[in-house]
mmCIF file of C-alpha atoms in Angstrom:
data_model
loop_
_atom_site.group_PDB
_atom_site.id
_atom_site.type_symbol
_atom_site.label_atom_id
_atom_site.label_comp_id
_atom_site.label_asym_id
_atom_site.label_seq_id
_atom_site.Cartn_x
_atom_site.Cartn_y
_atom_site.Cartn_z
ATOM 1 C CA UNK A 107 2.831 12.859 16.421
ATOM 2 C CA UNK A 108 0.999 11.257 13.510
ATOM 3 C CA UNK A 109 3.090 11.188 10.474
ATOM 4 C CA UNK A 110 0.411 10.654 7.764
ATOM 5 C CA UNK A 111 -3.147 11.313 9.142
ATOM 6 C CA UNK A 112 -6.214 11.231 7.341
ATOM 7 C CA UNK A 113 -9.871 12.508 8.024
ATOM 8 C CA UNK A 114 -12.575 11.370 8.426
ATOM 9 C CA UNK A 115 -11.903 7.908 9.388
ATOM 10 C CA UNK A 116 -15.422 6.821 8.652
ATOM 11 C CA UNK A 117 -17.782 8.234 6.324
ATOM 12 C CA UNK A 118 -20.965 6.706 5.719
ATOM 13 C CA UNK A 119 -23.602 8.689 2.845
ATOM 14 C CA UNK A 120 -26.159 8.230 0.243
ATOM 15 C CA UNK A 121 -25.956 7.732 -3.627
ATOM 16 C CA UNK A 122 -25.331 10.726 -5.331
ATOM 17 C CA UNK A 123 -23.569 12.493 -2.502
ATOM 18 C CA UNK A 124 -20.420 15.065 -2.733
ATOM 19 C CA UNK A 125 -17.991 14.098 -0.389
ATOM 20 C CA UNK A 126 -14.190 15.056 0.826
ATOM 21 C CA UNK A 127 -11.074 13.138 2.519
ATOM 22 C CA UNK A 128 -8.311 15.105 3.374
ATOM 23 C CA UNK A 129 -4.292 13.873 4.315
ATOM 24 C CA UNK A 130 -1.750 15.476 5.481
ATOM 25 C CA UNK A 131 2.238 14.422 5.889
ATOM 26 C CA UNK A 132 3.866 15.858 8.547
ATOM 27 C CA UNK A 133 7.585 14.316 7.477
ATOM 28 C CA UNK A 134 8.337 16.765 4.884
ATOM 29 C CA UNK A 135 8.010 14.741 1.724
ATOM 30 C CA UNK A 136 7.625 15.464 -1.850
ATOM 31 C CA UNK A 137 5.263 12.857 -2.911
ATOM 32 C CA UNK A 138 1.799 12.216 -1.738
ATOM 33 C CA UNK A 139 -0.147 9.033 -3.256
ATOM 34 C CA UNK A 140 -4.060 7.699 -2.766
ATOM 35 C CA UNK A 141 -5.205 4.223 -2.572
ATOM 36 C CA UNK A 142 -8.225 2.115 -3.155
ATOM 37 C CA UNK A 143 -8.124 -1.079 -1.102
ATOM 38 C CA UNK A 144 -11.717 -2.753 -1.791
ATOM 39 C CA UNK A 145 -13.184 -5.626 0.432
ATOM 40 C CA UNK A 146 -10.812 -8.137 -1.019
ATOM 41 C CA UNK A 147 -7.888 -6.087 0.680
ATOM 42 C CA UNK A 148 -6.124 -5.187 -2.952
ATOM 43 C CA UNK A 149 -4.911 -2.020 -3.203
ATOM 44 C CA UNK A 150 -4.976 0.180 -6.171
ATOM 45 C CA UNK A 151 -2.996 3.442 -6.928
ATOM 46 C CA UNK A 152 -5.276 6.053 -7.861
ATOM 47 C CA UNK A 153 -3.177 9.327 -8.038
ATOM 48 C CA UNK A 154 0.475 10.688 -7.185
ATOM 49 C CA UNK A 155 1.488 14.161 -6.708
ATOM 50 C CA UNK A 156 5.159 15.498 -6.362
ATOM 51 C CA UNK A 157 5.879 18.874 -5.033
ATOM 52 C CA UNK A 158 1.703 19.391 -5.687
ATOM 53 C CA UNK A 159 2.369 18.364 -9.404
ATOM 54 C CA UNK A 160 0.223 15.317 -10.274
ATOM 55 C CA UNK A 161 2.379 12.667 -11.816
ATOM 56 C CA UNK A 162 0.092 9.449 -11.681
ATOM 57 C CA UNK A 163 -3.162 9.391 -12.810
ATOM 58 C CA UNK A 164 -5.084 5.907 -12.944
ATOM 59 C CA UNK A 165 -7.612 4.800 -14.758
ATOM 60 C CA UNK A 166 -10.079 6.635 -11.957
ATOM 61 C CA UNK A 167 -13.684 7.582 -12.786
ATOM 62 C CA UNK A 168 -13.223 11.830 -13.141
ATOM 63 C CA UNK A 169 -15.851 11.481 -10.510
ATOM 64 C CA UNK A 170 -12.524 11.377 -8.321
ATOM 65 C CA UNK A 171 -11.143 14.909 -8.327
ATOM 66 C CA UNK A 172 -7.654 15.189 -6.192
ATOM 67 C CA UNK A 173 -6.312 18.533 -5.056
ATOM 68 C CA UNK A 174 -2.515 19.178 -3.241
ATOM 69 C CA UNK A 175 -2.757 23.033 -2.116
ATOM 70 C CA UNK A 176 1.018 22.459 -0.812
ATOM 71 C CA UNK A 177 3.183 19.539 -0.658
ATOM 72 C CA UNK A 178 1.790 18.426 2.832
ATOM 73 C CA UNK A 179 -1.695 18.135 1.999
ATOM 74 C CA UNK A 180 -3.506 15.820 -0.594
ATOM 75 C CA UNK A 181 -7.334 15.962 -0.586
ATOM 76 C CA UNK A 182 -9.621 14.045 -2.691
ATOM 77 C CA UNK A 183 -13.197 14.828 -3.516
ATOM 78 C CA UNK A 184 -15.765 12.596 -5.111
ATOM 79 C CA UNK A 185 -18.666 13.836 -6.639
ATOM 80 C CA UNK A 186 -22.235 11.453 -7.380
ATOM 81 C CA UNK A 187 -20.905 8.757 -5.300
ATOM 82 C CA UNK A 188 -22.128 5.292 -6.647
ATOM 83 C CA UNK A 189 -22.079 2.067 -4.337
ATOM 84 C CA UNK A 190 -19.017 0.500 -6.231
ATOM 85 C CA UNK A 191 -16.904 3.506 -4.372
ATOM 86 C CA UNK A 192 -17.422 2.104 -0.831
ATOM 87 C CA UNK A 193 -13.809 1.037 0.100
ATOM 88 C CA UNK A 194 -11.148 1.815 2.455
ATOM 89 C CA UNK A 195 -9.244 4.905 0.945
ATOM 90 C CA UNK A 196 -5.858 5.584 2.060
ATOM 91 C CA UNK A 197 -3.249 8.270 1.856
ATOM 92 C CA UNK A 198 0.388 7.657 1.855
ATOM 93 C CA UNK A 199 3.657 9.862 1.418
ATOM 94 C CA UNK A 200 6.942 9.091 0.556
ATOM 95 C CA UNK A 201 10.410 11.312 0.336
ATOM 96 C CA UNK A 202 10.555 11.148 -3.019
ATOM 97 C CA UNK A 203 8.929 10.130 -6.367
ATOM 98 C CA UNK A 204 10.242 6.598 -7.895
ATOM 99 C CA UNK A 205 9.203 3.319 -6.700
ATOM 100 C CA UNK A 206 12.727 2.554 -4.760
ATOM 101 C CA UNK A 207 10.996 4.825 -2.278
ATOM 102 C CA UNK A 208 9.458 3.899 0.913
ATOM 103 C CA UNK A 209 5.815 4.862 1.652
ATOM 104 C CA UNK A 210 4.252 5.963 4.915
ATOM 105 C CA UNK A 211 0.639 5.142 5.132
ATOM 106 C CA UNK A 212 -2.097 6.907 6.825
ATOM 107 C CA UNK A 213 -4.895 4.782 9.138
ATOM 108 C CA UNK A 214 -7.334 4.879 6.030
ATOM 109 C CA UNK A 215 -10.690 6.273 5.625
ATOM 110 C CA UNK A 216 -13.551 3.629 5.562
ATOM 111 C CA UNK A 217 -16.521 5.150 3.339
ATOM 112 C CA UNK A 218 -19.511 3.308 2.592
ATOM 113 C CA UNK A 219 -22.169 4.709 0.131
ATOM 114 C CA UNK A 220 -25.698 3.704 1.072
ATOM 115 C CA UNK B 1272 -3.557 -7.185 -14.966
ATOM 116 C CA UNK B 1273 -2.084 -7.620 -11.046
ATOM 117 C CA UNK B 1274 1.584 -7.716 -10.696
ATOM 118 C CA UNK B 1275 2.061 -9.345 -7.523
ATOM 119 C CA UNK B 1276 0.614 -12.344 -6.148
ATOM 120 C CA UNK B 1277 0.862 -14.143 -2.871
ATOM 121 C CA UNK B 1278 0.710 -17.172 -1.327
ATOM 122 C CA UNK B 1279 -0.626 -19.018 0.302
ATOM 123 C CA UNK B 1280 -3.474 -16.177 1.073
ATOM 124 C CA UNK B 1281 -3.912 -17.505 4.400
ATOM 125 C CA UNK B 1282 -1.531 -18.964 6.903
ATOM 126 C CA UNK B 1283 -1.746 -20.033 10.487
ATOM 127 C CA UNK B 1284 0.742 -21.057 12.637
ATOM 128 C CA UNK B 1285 1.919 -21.523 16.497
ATOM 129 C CA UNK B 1286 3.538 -18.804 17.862
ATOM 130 C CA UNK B 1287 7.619 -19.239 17.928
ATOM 131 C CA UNK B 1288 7.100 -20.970 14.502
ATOM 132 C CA UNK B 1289 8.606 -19.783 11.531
ATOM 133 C CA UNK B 1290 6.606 -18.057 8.543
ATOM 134 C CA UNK B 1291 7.037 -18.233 5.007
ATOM 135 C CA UNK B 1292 4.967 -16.245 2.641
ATOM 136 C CA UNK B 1293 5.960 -16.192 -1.506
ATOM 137 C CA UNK B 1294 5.626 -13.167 -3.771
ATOM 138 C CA UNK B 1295 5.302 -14.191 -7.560
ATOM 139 C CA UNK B 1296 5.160 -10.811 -10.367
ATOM 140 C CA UNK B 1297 4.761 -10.967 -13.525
ATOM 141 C CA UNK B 1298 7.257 -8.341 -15.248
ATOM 142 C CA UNK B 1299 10.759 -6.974 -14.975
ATOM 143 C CA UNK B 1300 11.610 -4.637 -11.743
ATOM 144 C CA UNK B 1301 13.533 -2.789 -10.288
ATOM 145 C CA UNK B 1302 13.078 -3.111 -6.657
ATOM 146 C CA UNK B 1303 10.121 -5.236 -4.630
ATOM 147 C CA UNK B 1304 8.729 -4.448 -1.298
ATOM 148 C CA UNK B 1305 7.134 -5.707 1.462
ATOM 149 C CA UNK B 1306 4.531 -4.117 3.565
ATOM 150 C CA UNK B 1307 2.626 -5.478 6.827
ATOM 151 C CA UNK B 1308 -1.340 -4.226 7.491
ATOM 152 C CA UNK B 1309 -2.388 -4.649 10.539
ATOM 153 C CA UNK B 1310 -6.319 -4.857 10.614
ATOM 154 C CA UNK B 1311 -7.921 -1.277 10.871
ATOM 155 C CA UNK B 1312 -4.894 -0.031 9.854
ATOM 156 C CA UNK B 1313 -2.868 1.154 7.154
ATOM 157 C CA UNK B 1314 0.185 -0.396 5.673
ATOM 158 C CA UNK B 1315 3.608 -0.047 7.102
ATOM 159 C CA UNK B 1316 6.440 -0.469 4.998
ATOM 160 C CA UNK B 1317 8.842 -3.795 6.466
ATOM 161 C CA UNK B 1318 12.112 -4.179 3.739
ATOM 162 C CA UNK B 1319 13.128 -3.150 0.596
ATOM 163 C CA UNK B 1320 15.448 -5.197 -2.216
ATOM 164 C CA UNK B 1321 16.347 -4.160 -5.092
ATOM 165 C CA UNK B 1322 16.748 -6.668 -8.441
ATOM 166 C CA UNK B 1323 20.692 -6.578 -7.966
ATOM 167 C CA UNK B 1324 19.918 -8.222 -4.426
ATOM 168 C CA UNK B 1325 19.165 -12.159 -3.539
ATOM 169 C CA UNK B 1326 18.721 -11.587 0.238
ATOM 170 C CA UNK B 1327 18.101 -9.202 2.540
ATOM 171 C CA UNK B 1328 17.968 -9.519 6.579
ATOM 172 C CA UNK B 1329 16.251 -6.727 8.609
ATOM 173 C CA UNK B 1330 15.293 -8.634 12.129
ATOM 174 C CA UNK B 1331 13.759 -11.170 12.384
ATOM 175 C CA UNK B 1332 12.739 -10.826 8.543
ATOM 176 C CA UNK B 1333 13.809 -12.379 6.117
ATOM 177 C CA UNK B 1334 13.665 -11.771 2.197
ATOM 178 C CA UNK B 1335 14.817 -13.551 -1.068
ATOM 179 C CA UNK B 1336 14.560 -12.348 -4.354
ATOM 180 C CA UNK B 1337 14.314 -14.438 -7.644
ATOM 181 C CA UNK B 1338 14.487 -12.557 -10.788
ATOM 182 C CA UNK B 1339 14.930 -15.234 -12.580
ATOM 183 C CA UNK B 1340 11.764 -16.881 -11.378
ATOM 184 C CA UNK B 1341 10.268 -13.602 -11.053
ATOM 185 C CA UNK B 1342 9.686 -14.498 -7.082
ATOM 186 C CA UNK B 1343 10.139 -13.359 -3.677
ATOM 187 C CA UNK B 1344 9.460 -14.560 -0.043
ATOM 188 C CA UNK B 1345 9.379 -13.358 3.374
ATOM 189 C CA UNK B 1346 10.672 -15.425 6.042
ATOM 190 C CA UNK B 1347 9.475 -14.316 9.602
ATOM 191 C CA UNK B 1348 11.303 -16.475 11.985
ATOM 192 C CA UNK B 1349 10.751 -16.900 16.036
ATOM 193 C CA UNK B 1350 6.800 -15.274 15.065
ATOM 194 C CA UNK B 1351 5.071 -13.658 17.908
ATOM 195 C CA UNK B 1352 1.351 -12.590 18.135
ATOM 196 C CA UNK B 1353 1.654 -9.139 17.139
ATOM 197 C CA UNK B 1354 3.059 -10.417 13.523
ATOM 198 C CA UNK B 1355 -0.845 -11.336 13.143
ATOM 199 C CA UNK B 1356 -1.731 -9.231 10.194
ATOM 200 C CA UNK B 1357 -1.852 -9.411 6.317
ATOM 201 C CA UNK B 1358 1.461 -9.148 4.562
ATOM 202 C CA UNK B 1359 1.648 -7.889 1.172
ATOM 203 C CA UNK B 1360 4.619 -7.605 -1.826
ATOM 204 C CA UNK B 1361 4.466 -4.300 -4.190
ATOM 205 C CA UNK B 1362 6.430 -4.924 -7.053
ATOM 206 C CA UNK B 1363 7.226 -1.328 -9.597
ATOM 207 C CA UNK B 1364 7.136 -2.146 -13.117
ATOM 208 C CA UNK B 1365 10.904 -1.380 -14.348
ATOM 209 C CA UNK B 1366 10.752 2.156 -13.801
ATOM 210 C CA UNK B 1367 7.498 3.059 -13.581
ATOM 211 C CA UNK B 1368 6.878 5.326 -10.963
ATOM 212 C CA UNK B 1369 4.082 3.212 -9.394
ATOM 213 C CA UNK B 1370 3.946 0.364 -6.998
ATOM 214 C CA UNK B 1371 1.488 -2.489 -7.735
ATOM 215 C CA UNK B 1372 0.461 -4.535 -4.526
ATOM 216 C CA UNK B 1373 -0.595 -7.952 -4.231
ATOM 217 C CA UNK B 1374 -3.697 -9.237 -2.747
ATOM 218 C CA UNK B 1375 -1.618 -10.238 0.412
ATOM 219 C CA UNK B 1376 -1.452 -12.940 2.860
ATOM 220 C CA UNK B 1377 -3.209 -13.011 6.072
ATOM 221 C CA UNK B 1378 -0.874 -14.602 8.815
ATOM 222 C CA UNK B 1379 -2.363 -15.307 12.232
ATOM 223 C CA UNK B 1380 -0.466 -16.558 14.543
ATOM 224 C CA UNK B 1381 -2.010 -18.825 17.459
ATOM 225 C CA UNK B 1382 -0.612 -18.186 20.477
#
């Protein structure tokens, strides 16, 4: 069974679009995390939640708009897409919150904004 | 600014070969990681060591850690073809709660 799965894994839409991604960890851990990885491959935190608390915020355009309605699930909406969002976005969980912590990774959602 | 850099950011090499990719941060830390991406994919997590450490074994893997030089490397010895991916360092930033990643270093390995 997939530990850390992610939907969709493609998403292709226009400027100005509303859009969702939705994770979910099926390993039982308190901390759920999203990434930015842009078309150099580096990766950028974005947000952290533990026990569907939100404990890391970025520097992220409010655009960006995560939700955790329980501890297994992390969501992420983005309203007015612009053209600089199309990246790979993944979701990743971990045990607990703290960086000595080792994250599980979900296969990443590839959206490009037209 | 990034925390973690790697090099070289590309490396090819004959399969059975050894592979050595460096990790260079800029701060103090706590612990460093290394993660493998396999393309299409996302990250999986290889080794953890924390600052106390200078080496680490887990395989065929091999880390190092450097605080005074504020480095790290990954030694892959006997590489196959599946190690083909991009291999990347996340450093935290003395107890901050967030990793920073490197840009990575794509290793292909020629069979």
């Amino acid at each position: 069974d997939t530990a850390v799965s992610q939907t969709p894994k493609y998403l292709v839409t226009q400027m100005g679009n509303d859009k969702s991604i939705k994770c979910e960890q099926n390993l039982g851990h308190d901390t759920m995390y999203w990434y930015k990885q842009d078309s150099k491959k580096f990766l950028k935190i974005m947000f952290s939640y533990n026990n569907k608390e939100l404990i890391i915020n970025e520097t992220v355009p409010n655009r960006f708009s995560p939700k955790s309605p329980d501890k297994a699930h992390l969501n992420l909406h983005i309203n007015s897409l612009e053209l600089g969002d199309s990246a790979v976005y993944f979701c990743a969980s971990s045990r607990f919150s703290g960086s000595n912590n080792e994250q599980f990774f979900g296969p990443g959602t590839r959206l490009t904004v037209l | 600014s990034q925390q973690g850099e790697e090099d070289p950011q590309a490396l090819s090499i004959q399969e059975g070969e050894n592979a050595t990719m460096n990790c260079s941060y800029k701060t103090s830390i706590n612990n460093l990681q290394w993660y493998r991406q396999n393309s299409g994919r996302g990250l999986v997590h290889l080794i953890l060591i924390r600052s106390n450490e200078r080496e680490k074994h887990s395989g065929r893997l091999r880390v190092t850690l450097d605080t005074s030089k504020k480095s790290s490397s990954l030694l892959i010895t006997a590489s196959r073809a599946a190690d083909t991916a991009s291999y990347f360092c996340a450093t935290d930033n003395f107890g901050n709660e967030k990793l920073t990643f490197g840009t990575g270093t794509r290793l292909t390995i020629i069979p």
